[in-house]
PDB file of C-alpha atoms and ligand atoms in Angstrom:
ATOM      1  CA  MET A 254      -0.032  -0.211   0.287  1.00  0.00           C
ATOM      2  CA  LYS A 255       1.247   3.769  -0.672  1.00  0.00           C
ATOM      3  CA  LYS A 256       2.130   4.901   2.138  1.00  0.00           C
ATOM      4  CA  VAL A 257       1.056   8.758   3.061  1.00  0.00           C
ATOM      5  CA  LYS A 258       3.913  11.787   3.174  1.00  0.00           C
ATOM      6  CA  LEU A 259       4.921  13.291   6.241  1.00  0.00           C
ATOM      7  CA  SER A 260       6.411  16.597   5.677  1.00  0.00           C
ATOM      8  CA  ILE A 261       7.894  17.880   8.660  1.00  0.00           C
ATOM      9  CA  VAL A 262       8.157  22.291   8.884  1.00  0.00           C
ATOM     10  CA  ILE A 263       9.231  24.169  11.627  1.00  0.00           C
ATOM     11  CA  HIS A 264       7.867  28.270  11.757  1.00  0.00           C
ATOM     12  CA  THR A 265      11.751  29.029  11.215  1.00  0.00           C
ATOM     13  CA  GLU A 266      11.854  32.480  13.304  1.00  0.00           C
ATOM     14  CA  GLU A 267      13.245  34.910  15.882  1.00  0.00           C
ATOM     15  CA  GLU A 268      11.869  34.510  19.578  1.00  0.00           C
ATOM     16  CA  PHE A 269       8.764  36.256  19.897  1.00  0.00           C
ATOM     17  CA  ASP A 270       6.470  37.951  22.651  1.00  0.00           C
ATOM     18  CA  TRP A 271       3.883  37.322  20.813  1.00  0.00           C
ATOM     19  CA  ALA A 272       1.324  39.216  22.724  1.00  0.00           C
ATOM     20  CA  GLY A 273       3.976  42.083  22.731  1.00  0.00           C
ATOM     21  CA  GLY A 274       2.855  43.836  19.098  1.00  0.00           C
ATOM     22  CA  PHE A 275       4.608  43.788  15.990  1.00  0.00           C
ATOM     23  CA  ASN A 276       7.866  44.850  16.040  1.00  0.00           C
ATOM     24  CA  ARG A 277      10.817  45.760  13.453  1.00  0.00           C
ATOM     25  CA  HIS A 278      13.222  45.439  16.578  1.00  0.00           C
ATOM     26  CA  ASN A 279      12.151  42.421  18.295  1.00  0.00           C
ATOM     27  CA  THR A 280      14.426  40.493  16.379  1.00  0.00           C
ATOM     28  CA  SER A 281      16.607  38.063  18.774  1.00  0.00           C
ATOM     29  CA  VAL A 282      17.734  34.088  17.857  1.00  0.00           C
ATOM     30  CA  THR A 283      19.707  32.760  21.057  1.00  0.00           C
ATOM     31  CA  HIS A 284      17.808  29.557  20.156  1.00  0.00           C
ATOM     32  CA  GLY A 285      19.928  27.720  17.508  1.00  0.00           C
ATOM     33  CA  LYS A 286      21.944  25.033  19.733  1.00  0.00           C
ATOM     34  CA  GLU A 287      18.947  23.864  20.909  1.00  0.00           C
ATOM     35  CA  LEU A 288      17.255  23.824  17.683  1.00  0.00           C
ATOM     36  CA  THR A 289      20.053  22.239  15.779  1.00  0.00           C
ATOM     37  CA  GLU A 290      20.360  19.372  18.917  1.00  0.00           C
ATOM     38  CA  MET A 291      16.039  18.757  18.635  1.00  0.00           C
ATOM     39  CA  CYS A 292      16.027  18.484  14.639  1.00  0.00           C
ATOM     40  CA  VAL A 293      18.865  16.182  14.200  1.00  0.00           C
ATOM     41  CA  ASP A 294      17.198  13.650  17.134  1.00  0.00           C
ATOM     42  CA  MET A 295      14.482  13.314  14.186  1.00  0.00           C
ATOM     43  CA  LEU A 296      16.692  13.728  11.358  1.00  0.00           C
ATOM     44  CA  LYS A 297      18.281  10.587  12.999  1.00  0.00           C
ATOM     45  CA  LEU A 298      14.609   9.290  13.263  1.00  0.00           C
ATOM     46  CA  GLY A 299      14.813   9.401   9.225  1.00  0.00           C
ATOM     47  CA  CYS A 300      12.656  12.350   9.299  1.00  0.00           C
ATOM     48  CA  CYS A 301      13.025  15.339   6.208  1.00  0.00           C
ATOM     49  CA  ILE A 302      12.472  19.010   7.269  1.00  0.00           C
ATOM     50  CA  THR A 303      12.011  22.063   5.711  1.00  0.00           C
ATOM     51  CA  PHE A 304      12.369  24.928   7.379  1.00  0.00           C
ATOM     52  CA  ALA A 305      10.739  27.708   6.214  1.00  0.00           C
ATOM     53  CA  MET A 306      13.466  30.993   7.461  1.00  0.00           C
ATOM     54  CA  ASP A 307      12.293  34.573   8.000  1.00  0.00           C
ATOM     55  CA  TRP A 308      14.291  37.385   7.863  1.00  0.00           C
ATOM     56  CA  SER A 309      15.038  37.524  10.926  1.00  0.00           C
ATOM     57  CA  PHE A 310      16.309  33.973  11.270  1.00  0.00           C
ATOM     58  CA  VAL A 311      18.765  33.938   8.006  1.00  0.00           C
ATOM     59  CA  THR A 312      20.684  37.217   9.177  1.00  0.00           C
ATOM     60  CA  SER A 313      21.287  36.268  12.545  1.00  0.00           C
ATOM     61  CA  GLU A 314      24.915  34.545  13.861  1.00  0.00           C
ATOM     62  CA  GLN A 315      22.903  31.453  15.293  1.00  0.00           C
ATOM     63  CA  GLY A 316      20.423  30.718  12.803  1.00  0.00           C
ATOM     64  CA  GLN A 317      23.225  31.043   9.207  1.00  0.00           C
ATOM     65  CA  ASN A 318      24.968  28.342  12.037  1.00  0.00           C
ATOM     66  CA  VAL A 319      22.312  26.934  11.814  1.00  0.00           C
ATOM     67  CA  ILE A 320      22.152  26.515   7.719  1.00  0.00           C
ATOM     68  CA  ARG A 321      25.273  25.658   7.408  1.00  0.00           C
ATOM     69  CA  PHE A 322      25.727  22.434   9.389  1.00  0.00           C
ATOM     70  CA  MET A 323      22.288  21.215   8.278  1.00  0.00           C
ATOM     71  CA  GLN A 324      23.439  21.731   4.877  1.00  0.00           C
ATOM     72  CA  GLU A 325      27.137  20.196   6.000  1.00  0.00           C
ATOM     73  CA  ASN A 326      25.292  17.293   7.784  1.00  0.00           C
ATOM     74  CA  TYR A 327      21.712  16.339   6.314  1.00  0.00           C
ATOM     75  CA  THR A 328      21.482  18.174   3.200  1.00  0.00           C
ATOM     76  CA  GLU A 329      19.862  15.121   1.895  1.00  0.00           C
ATOM     77  CA  GLN A 330      17.197  15.773   4.135  1.00  0.00           C
ATOM     78  CA  VAL A 331      16.425  19.455   4.991  1.00  0.00           C
ATOM     79  CA  GLU A 332      14.949  22.223   2.585  1.00  0.00           C
ATOM     80  CA  PHE A 333      15.480  25.373   2.727  1.00  0.00           C
ATOM     81  CA  ALA A 334      11.856  27.215   2.071  1.00  0.00           C
ATOM     82  CA  ALA A 335      10.865  31.036   3.298  1.00  0.00           C
ATOM     83  CA  HIS A 336       8.694  31.875   5.953  1.00  0.00           C
ATOM     84  CA  LEU A 337       7.729  35.760   5.304  1.00  0.00           C
ATOM     85  CA  HIS A 338       7.625  38.039   9.131  1.00  0.00           C
ATOM     86  CA  PRO A 339       7.044  40.998   7.078  1.00  0.00           C
ATOM     87  CA  TRP A 340       7.204  43.336  10.113  1.00  0.00           C
ATOM     88  CA  VAL A 341      10.873  42.753  10.487  1.00  0.00           C
ATOM     89  CA  ASN A 342      11.451  42.093   6.748  1.00  0.00           C
ATOM     90  CA  PRO A 343      12.824  45.195   4.274  1.00  0.00           C
ATOM     91  CA  PRO A 344      12.493  46.596   2.898  1.00  0.00           C
ATOM     92  CA  PHE A 345      10.601  48.906   5.007  1.00  0.00           C
ATOM     93  CA  ASP A 346       7.917  51.276   4.127  1.00  0.00           C
ATOM     94  CA  GLU A 347       6.371  54.301   6.119  1.00  0.00           C
ATOM     95  CA  GLN A 348       3.389  53.644   5.511  1.00  0.00           C
ATOM     96  CA  TYR A 349       2.869  50.169   6.370  1.00  0.00           C
ATOM     97  CA  SER A 350       6.217  49.024   8.120  1.00  0.00           C
ATOM     98  CA  ASP A 351       8.069  51.419   9.512  1.00  0.00           C
ATOM     99  CA  THR A 352       6.894  52.234  12.664  1.00  0.00           C
ATOM    100  CA  ASP A 353       7.439  50.816  16.232  1.00  0.00           C
ATOM    101  CA  ASN A 354       4.334  48.205  16.434  1.00  0.00           C
ATOM    102  CA  ILE A 355       2.668  47.793  13.532  1.00  0.00           C
ATOM    103  CA  ASP A 356      -1.564  47.357  13.105  1.00  0.00           C
ATOM    104  CA  GLU A 357      -1.730  43.301  13.857  1.00  0.00           C
ATOM    105  CA  LYS A 358      -3.697  43.892  10.209  1.00  0.00           C
ATOM    106  CA  LEU A 359      -0.833  44.398   8.384  1.00  0.00           C
ATOM    107  CA  SER A 360       1.021  41.819   9.519  1.00  0.00           C
ATOM    108  CA  TYR A 361      -0.285  39.252   7.446  1.00  0.00           C
ATOM    109  CA  PRO A 362       1.507  39.456   4.613  1.00  0.00           C
ATOM    110  CA  GLY A 363      -1.353  39.296   2.283  1.00  0.00           C
ATOM    111  CA  ASN A 364      -2.665  42.367   3.306  1.00  0.00           C
ATOM    112  CA  LEU A 365      -0.376  44.293   1.951  1.00  0.00           C
ATOM    113  CA  PRO A 366       0.008  46.281  -1.313  1.00  0.00           C
ATOM    114  CA  ALA A 367       0.682  43.566  -3.697  1.00  0.00           C
ATOM    115  CA  GLU A 368       4.047  45.483  -4.293  1.00  0.00           C
ATOM    116  CA  LEU A 369       5.571  45.338  -0.869  1.00  0.00           C
ATOM    117  CA  GLU A 370       4.623  42.599  -0.258  1.00  0.00           C
ATOM    118  CA  LYS A 371       6.666  41.234  -3.737  1.00  0.00           C
ATOM    119  CA  ALA A 372       9.269  43.416  -2.328  1.00  0.00           C
ATOM    120  CA  LYS A 373       9.679  42.250   0.842  1.00  0.00           C
ATOM    121  CA  LEU A 374       9.530  38.368  -0.189  1.00  0.00           C
ATOM    122  CA  ALA A 375      11.581  39.084  -3.299  1.00  0.00           C
ATOM    123  CA  MET A 376      14.658  40.144  -0.713  1.00  0.00           C
ATOM    124  CA  LEU A 377      14.293  37.016   1.618  1.00  0.00           C
ATOM    125  CA  THR A 378      14.134  34.249  -1.777  1.00  0.00           C
ATOM    126  CA  ASP A 379      17.398  36.286  -2.176  1.00  0.00           C
ATOM    127  CA  LYS A 380      18.821  36.311   0.795  1.00  0.00           C
ATOM    128  CA  ILE A 381      17.998  32.384   1.224  1.00  0.00           C
ATOM    129  CA  ALA A 382      19.179  31.277  -1.873  1.00  0.00           C
ATOM    130  CA  GLU A 383      22.301  33.422  -1.339  1.00  0.00           C
ATOM    131  CA  LEU A 384      22.890  31.489   2.085  1.00  0.00           C
ATOM    132  CA  THR A 385      22.149  27.774   0.983  1.00  0.00           C
ATOM    133  CA  GLY A 386      23.099  27.866  -3.002  1.00  0.00           C
ATOM    134  CA  ARG A 387      19.819  27.774  -4.145  1.00  0.00           C
ATOM    135  CA  SER A 388      16.655  29.554  -4.443  1.00  0.00           C
ATOM    136  CA  PRO A 389      13.769  28.400  -2.395  1.00  0.00           C
ATOM    137  CA  THR A 390      10.675  26.591  -4.359  1.00  0.00           C
ATOM    138  CA  THR A 391       7.970  26.698  -0.909  1.00  0.00           C
ATOM    139  CA  TYR A 392       6.616  29.587   1.062  1.00  0.00           C
ATOM    140  CA  LEU A 393       5.020  29.880   4.702  1.00  0.00           C
ATOM    141  CA  ALA A 394       2.750  33.208   4.745  1.00  0.00           C
ATOM    142  CA  GLY A 395       3.573  34.170   8.393  1.00  0.00           C
ATOM    143  CA  ARG A 396       0.665  33.660  10.368  1.00  0.00           C
ATOM    144  CA  TYR A 397      -0.928  32.159   7.502  1.00  0.00           C
ATOM    145  CA  GLY A 398      -1.365  35.074   6.331  1.00  0.00           C
ATOM    146  CA  VAL A 399      -1.847  34.552   2.109  1.00  0.00           C
ATOM    147  CA  GLY A 400      -3.834  36.962   0.683  1.00  0.00           C
ATOM    148  CA  GLU A 401      -5.077  37.893  -2.853  1.00  0.00           C
ATOM    149  CA  ASN A 402      -1.910  38.814  -4.770  1.00  0.00           C
ATOM    150  CA  THR A 403       0.216  35.902  -2.672  1.00  0.00           C
ATOM    151  CA  TYR A 404      -0.229  33.425  -5.665  1.00  0.00           C
ATOM    152  CA  LYS A 405       0.644  35.513  -8.397  1.00  0.00           C
ATOM    153  CA  ILE A 406       3.555  36.966  -6.525  1.00  0.00           C
ATOM    154  CA  LEU A 407       4.399  33.176  -5.713  1.00  0.00           C
ATOM    155  CA  SER A 408       4.276  32.469  -9.075  1.00  0.00           C
ATOM    156  CA  GLU A 409       7.004  35.049 -10.095  1.00  0.00           C
ATOM    157  CA  LEU A 410       8.638  34.686  -8.151  1.00  0.00           C
ATOM    158  CA  GLY A 411       9.526  30.547  -9.143  1.00  0.00           C
ATOM    159  CA  TYR A 412       7.790  29.503  -5.951  1.00  0.00           C
ATOM    160  CA  LYS A 413       6.159  26.027  -6.597  1.00  0.00           C
ATOM    161  CA  VAL A 414       4.685  25.087  -3.648  1.00  0.00           C
ATOM    162  CA  ASP A 415       2.630  26.670  -0.782  1.00  0.00           C
ATOM    163  CA  VAL A 416       1.703  25.646   2.801  1.00  0.00           C
ATOM    164  CA  SER A 417       0.239  28.364   4.240  1.00  0.00           C
ATOM    165  CA  ILE A 418      -3.534  26.744   4.307  1.00  0.00           C
ATOM    166  CA  SER A 419      -4.639  26.240   7.782  1.00  0.00           C
ATOM    167  CA  PRO A 420      -7.688  23.730   7.165  1.00  0.00           C
ATOM    168  CA  PHE A 421     -10.534  25.324   9.438  1.00  0.00           C
ATOM    169  CA  ALA A 422      -9.502  28.408  11.022  1.00  0.00           C
ATOM    170  CA  ASP A 423     -10.803  31.642  10.583  1.00  0.00           C
ATOM    171  CA  PHE A 424      -8.779  34.392  10.981  1.00  0.00           C
ATOM    172  CA  ARG A 425     -10.924  37.770  10.239  1.00  0.00           C
ATOM    173  CA  HIS A 426     -11.408  38.810  14.267  1.00  0.00           C
ATOM    174  CA  GLN A 427      -7.736  39.734  13.762  1.00  0.00           C
ATOM    175  CA  ASP A 428      -8.433  40.737  10.249  1.00  0.00           C
ATOM    176  CA  GLY A 429      -5.978  37.868   8.873  1.00  0.00           C
ATOM    177  CA  PRO A 430      -7.486  34.742   5.974  1.00  0.00           C
ATOM    178  CA  ASP A 431     -10.274  32.474   6.845  1.00  0.00           C
ATOM    179  CA  PHE A 432      -9.627  28.735   5.739  1.00  0.00           C
ATOM    180  CA  SER A 433     -13.240  28.097   7.027  1.00  0.00           C
ATOM    181  CA  ASN A 434     -14.092  26.493   4.191  1.00  0.00           C
ATOM    182  CA  LYS A 435     -10.767  24.170   3.239  1.00  0.00           C
ATOM    183  CA  ASN A 436     -10.079  21.183   4.585  1.00  0.00           C
ATOM    184  CA  ASN A 437      -6.773  18.899   4.878  1.00  0.00           C
ATOM    185  CA  ALA A 438      -6.869  18.457   0.716  1.00  0.00           C
ATOM    186  CA  SER A 439      -4.261  19.643  -1.439  1.00  0.00           C
ATOM    187  CA  PHE A 440      -4.570  21.619  -4.522  1.00  0.00           C
ATOM    188  CA  THR A 441      -3.492  24.621  -7.847  1.00  0.00           C
ATOM    189  CA  GLN A 442      -3.678  27.454  -7.284  1.00  0.00           C
ATOM    190  CA  ASN A 443      -2.139  29.591  -9.816  1.00  0.00           C
ATOM    191  CA  GLY A 444       0.722  26.994 -11.268  1.00  0.00           C
ATOM    192  CA  ILE A 445       1.709  26.746  -6.531  1.00  0.00           C
ATOM    193  CA  LYS A 446       0.748  23.450  -5.497  1.00  0.00           C
ATOM    194  CA  CYS A 447      -0.942  24.022  -1.705  1.00  0.00           C
ATOM    195  CA  ILE A 448      -0.270  21.473   0.585  1.00  0.00           C
ATOM    196  CA  PRO A 449      -2.232  21.931   3.865  1.00  0.00           C
ATOM    197  CA  HIS A 450      -0.661  22.251   7.634  1.00  0.00           C
ATOM    198  CA  SER A 451      -2.533  19.335   8.905  1.00  0.00           C
ATOM    199  CA  SER A 452      -5.423  20.155  11.144  1.00  0.00           C
ATOM    200  CA  GLY A 453      -8.538  18.450  11.876  1.00  0.00           C
ATOM    201  CA  TYR A 454     -10.724  17.268  13.846  1.00  0.00           C
ATOM    202  CA  ILE A 455     -10.638  14.109  16.189  1.00  0.00           C
ATOM    203  CA  SER A 456     -14.173  12.452  18.202  1.00  0.00           C
ATOM    204  CA  HIS A 457     -14.283   9.398  20.438  1.00  0.00           C
ATOM    205  CA  ILE A 458     -16.173   8.102  17.168  1.00  0.00           C
ATOM    206  CA  GLY A 459     -14.237   7.626  14.331  1.00  0.00           C
ATOM    207  CA  VAL A 460     -16.644   8.000  11.655  1.00  0.00           C
ATOM    208  CA  LEU A 461     -17.688  11.345  13.145  1.00  0.00           C
ATOM    209  CA  ALA A 462     -14.393  12.357  12.847  1.00  0.00           C
ATOM    210  CA  ASP A 463     -13.911  11.493   9.135  1.00  0.00           C
ATOM    211  CA  TRP A 464     -17.619  12.869   8.727  1.00  0.00           C
ATOM    212  CA  LEU A 465     -16.690  16.328  10.001  1.00  0.00           C
ATOM    213  CA  ASN A 466     -12.812  16.198   8.405  1.00  0.00           C
ATOM    214  CA  ARG A 467     -14.119  15.509   4.944  1.00  0.00           C
ATOM    215  CA  ASP A 468     -16.485  18.538   3.884  1.00  0.00           C
ATOM    216  CA  THR A 469     -15.824  21.669   5.771  1.00  0.00           C
ATOM    217  CA  ALA A 470     -20.056  22.645   5.875  1.00  0.00           C
ATOM    218  CA  ASN A 471     -20.638  19.532   8.267  1.00  0.00           C
ATOM    219  CA  LEU A 472     -18.938  21.190  11.475  1.00  0.00           C
ATOM    220  CA  HIS A 473     -21.243  23.976  10.524  1.00  0.00           C
ATOM    221  CA  ASN A 474     -24.565  22.003  10.291  1.00  0.00           C
ATOM    222  CA  LEU A 475     -24.198  20.811  13.532  1.00  0.00           C
ATOM    223  CA  ASN A 476     -22.265  23.698  15.954  1.00  0.00           C
ATOM    224  CA  ASN A 477     -25.295  26.103  14.110  1.00  0.00           C
ATOM    225  CA  ASN A 478     -27.970  24.651  16.679  1.00  0.00           C
ATOM    226  CA  VAL A 479     -28.442  23.605  20.479  1.00  0.00           C
ATOM    227  CA  VAL A 480     -28.607  19.874  20.440  1.00  0.00           C
ATOM    228  CA  GLY A 481     -25.781  19.568  17.262  1.00  0.00           C
ATOM    229  CA  LYS A 482     -23.300  21.616  19.608  1.00  0.00           C
ATOM    230  CA  VAL A 483     -24.229  19.250  22.928  1.00  0.00           C
ATOM    231  CA  ILE A 484     -23.705  15.778  20.896  1.00  0.00           C
ATOM    232  CA  LEU A 485     -20.164  17.346  19.661  1.00  0.00           C
ATOM    233  CA  LYS A 486     -19.069  17.574  22.224  1.00  0.00           C
ATOM    234  CA  LEU A 487     -20.378  14.341  24.503  1.00  0.00           C
ATOM    235  CA  LEU A 488     -18.881  12.704  22.022  1.00  0.00           C
ATOM    236  CA  GLY A 489     -15.419  14.204  21.944  1.00  0.00           C
ATOM    237  CA  VAL A 490     -15.358  16.543  19.674  1.00  0.00           C
ATOM    238  CA  GLU A 491     -11.827  19.436  19.200  1.00  0.00           C
ATOM    239  CA  ARG A 492      -9.889  20.762  16.964  1.00  0.00           C
ATOM    240  CA  VAL A 493      -6.596  19.187  16.801  1.00  0.00           C
ATOM    241  CA  ARG A 494      -3.260  19.976  14.752  1.00  0.00           C
ATOM    242  CA  LEU A 495      -0.500  17.827  13.906  1.00  0.00           C
ATOM    243  CA  SER A 496       1.684  19.779  16.727  1.00  0.00           C
ATOM    244  CA  PRO A 497       3.842  18.966  19.147  1.00  0.00           C
ATOM    245  CA  GLU A 498       2.814  22.461  20.467  1.00  0.00           C
ATOM    246  CA  GLY A 499      -0.078  21.857  22.742  1.00  0.00           C
ATOM    247  CA  PHE A 500      -1.174  18.372  21.402  1.00  0.00           C
ATOM    248  CA  ASP A 501      -0.186  14.721  22.264  1.00  0.00           C
ATOM    249  CA  GLU A 502       0.718  11.499  21.096  1.00  0.00           C
ATOM    250  CA  ALA A 503      -2.624  10.094  21.418  1.00  0.00           C
ATOM    251  CA  GLN A 504      -4.646  13.125  19.426  1.00  0.00           C
ATOM    252  CA  MET A 505      -2.566  12.862  17.223  1.00  0.00           C
ATOM    253  CA  LYS A 506      -2.343   9.643  16.102  1.00  0.00           C
ATOM    254  CA  LYS A 507      -6.466   9.919  16.198  1.00  0.00           C
ATOM    255  CA  LEU A 508      -5.860  13.380  13.622  1.00  0.00           C
ATOM    256  CA  VAL A 509      -3.454  10.762  11.154  1.00  0.00           C
ATOM    257  CA  ALA A 510      -5.452   8.257  10.959  1.00  0.00           C
ATOM    258  CA  SER A 511      -8.676  10.343  10.285  1.00  0.00           C
ATOM    259  CA  LEU A 512      -7.197  11.878   7.779  1.00  0.00           C
ATOM    260  CA  THR A 513      -5.061   8.736   5.950  1.00  0.00           C
ATOM    261  CA  ARG A 514      -8.602   7.456   6.237  1.00  0.00           C
ATOM    262  CA  THR A 515     -10.250  10.699   4.461  1.00  0.00           C
ATOM    263  CA  GLY A 516      -8.063  10.030   1.413  1.00  0.00           C
ATOM    264  CA  VAL A 517      -5.685  12.670   2.669  1.00  0.00           C
ATOM    265  CA  GLU A 518      -2.166  11.678   1.281  1.00  0.00           C
ATOM    266  CA  HIS A 519       0.609  14.721   2.447  1.00  0.00           C
ATOM    267  CA  LEU A 520       0.843  15.379   6.183  1.00  0.00           C
ATOM    268  CA  ILE A 521       2.448  18.003   7.313  1.00  0.00           C
ATOM    269  CA  TYR A 522       3.703  18.440  11.079  1.00  0.00           C
ATOM    270  CA  SER A 523       4.347  21.990  12.174  1.00  0.00           C
ATOM    271  CA  PHE A 524       5.723  24.116  15.044  1.00  0.00           C
ATOM    272  CA  HIS A 525       8.159  26.582  16.852  1.00  0.00           C
ATOM    273  CA  SER A 526      11.367  26.590  16.398  1.00  0.00           C
ATOM    274  CA  SER A 527      11.741  28.811  19.341  1.00  0.00           C
ATOM    275  CA  THR A 528       9.682  26.168  20.878  1.00  0.00           C
ATOM    276  CA  SER A 529      13.250  24.109  20.948  1.00  0.00           C
ATOM    277  CA  LYS A 530      14.335  26.558  23.645  1.00  0.00           C
ATOM    278  CA  LEU A 531      12.905  27.404  27.515  1.00  0.00           C
ATOM    279  CA  GLY A 532      10.857  30.719  27.090  1.00  0.00           C
ATOM    280  CA  GLY A 533      11.482  30.567  23.642  1.00  0.00           C
ATOM    281  CA  SER A 534       7.513  30.734  22.690  1.00  0.00           C
ATOM    282  CA  PRO A 535       4.320  30.591  24.581  1.00  0.00           C
ATOM    283  CA  TYR A 536       4.115  26.648  24.651  1.00  0.00           C
ATOM    284  CA  VAL A 537       7.355  26.342  26.745  1.00  0.00           C
ATOM    285  CA  GLU A 538       7.481  28.539  29.472  1.00  0.00           C
ATOM    286  CA  THR A 539       7.963  26.499  32.308  1.00  0.00           C
ATOM    287  CA  LYS A 540      10.678  23.235  32.570  1.00  0.00           C
ATOM    288  CA  GLU A 541       7.682  20.791  32.448  1.00  0.00           C
ATOM    289  CA  SER A 542       5.655  21.886  29.387  1.00  0.00           C
ATOM    290  CA  VAL A 543       9.764  22.359  27.687  1.00  0.00           C
ATOM    291  CA  GLN A 544       9.586  18.091  28.851  1.00  0.00           C
ATOM    292  CA  GLN A 545       6.081  17.541  27.571  1.00  0.00           C
ATOM    293  CA  MET A 546       6.223  19.309  24.211  1.00  0.00           C
ATOM    294  CA  TYR A 547       9.608  17.300  23.256  1.00  0.00           C
ATOM    295  CA  LYS A 548       7.770  14.243  24.857  1.00  0.00           C
ATOM    296  CA  ASN A 549       4.911  15.031  21.969  1.00  0.00           C
ATOM    297  CA  ASN A 550       7.370  15.427  19.518  1.00  0.00           C
ATOM    298  CA  SER A 551       9.286  12.052  20.151  1.00  0.00           C
ATOM    299  CA  ASP A 552       6.302   9.828  21.018  1.00  0.00           C
ATOM    300  CA  ILE A 553       3.948  11.179  17.802  1.00  0.00           C
ATOM    301  CA  LEU A 554       7.475  10.917  15.517  1.00  0.00           C
ATOM    302  CA  THR A 555       8.679   7.211  16.607  1.00  0.00           C
ATOM    303  CA  THR A 556       5.347   5.958  15.659  1.00  0.00           C
ATOM    304  CA  ILE A 557       4.072   7.449  12.124  1.00  0.00           C
ATOM    305  CA  THR A 558       8.028   7.158  11.109  1.00  0.00           C
ATOM    306  CA  SER A 559       7.007   3.812  10.723  1.00  0.00           C
ATOM    307  CA  VAL A 560       3.529   4.365   8.891  1.00  0.00           C
ATOM    308  CA  THR A 561       4.719   7.305   6.399  1.00  0.00           C
ATOM    309  CA  THR A 562       7.148   8.301   3.796  1.00  0.00           C
ATOM    310  CA  PRO A 563       9.118  11.393   4.807  1.00  0.00           C
ATOM    311  CA  SER A 564       9.073  13.813   2.717  1.00  0.00           C
ATOM    312  CA  LEU A 565      10.625  17.059   1.119  1.00  0.00           C
ATOM    313  CA  PHE A 566       8.483  19.348  -0.874  1.00  0.00           C
ATOM    314  CA  ALA A 567      11.404  20.141  -3.364  1.00  0.00           C
ATOM    315  CA  ASP A 568      11.707  16.148  -4.217  1.00  0.00           C
ATOM    316  CA  LEU A 569       7.025  16.548  -5.247  1.00  0.00           C
ATOM    317  CA  LEU A 570       8.931  18.939  -8.381  1.00  0.00           C
TER     318      LEU A 570
HETATM  319 ZN1   ZN B 896       5.886  33.017  11.476  1.00  0.00          ZN
END
């Protein structure tokens, strides 16, 4: 039987005070050692890793050390992709990003004017090509923020794959994108292959989870009335990401099983690079939470590597 593909996407970026606003001076990368150690464990399991890197990371000393180390030791198992955090990525435009704290709306690159979104991504693309010797072909928008111009821009800059879709999520309450009508199915847009970050529903009843994961309208119908809401609660329905950030092995195993049953052929497991270090992200504020995150990571990867094929997006081309 053909195995489902598994890609690991690390949002590779600065440490970030996620409640502290979007500030162009917040560019500190001090988790290079921890990230490297964590990744080496995963690479030794046979995993492939896509580093979706932002401007702060690729211009930092520790970030460049990580890139060099991976190229020297694991070149066959890693891919370098682009991750646009527009608030730290030049060129800066007075009107849209040249202030200490920008509006949340402008933290989603897809909300910028097309020329500025393109100019920022072009600079990041060139920088990654200069450091790695290869122009990136995979893109992850900062905060999943793809917009109406993004796919055209990606196509013009030579990108082939986008991994910015976060199924079932709706970020409109903070001026972000709306993916509530997207499930985990891959599709092509403007010549760009869109492969969603794996995220979906689990339940005590597997077939219910499958039904919810198959069609985004199904949850809307149940959620629309009190009886439906009670059923969802009683049957343990919850939305889970394929990520060690707040989700354990049991939850992720159920998600993988349901997505696989519903025909998803390419899974994306993801987390933030800063989560590798105590205090680096909201998921690892205590020693216990760091240990839990590492445990979630090694548990699920040990389990699912036997039923999936490690995959890099660049190898799909
Ligand atoms: Zn990010």
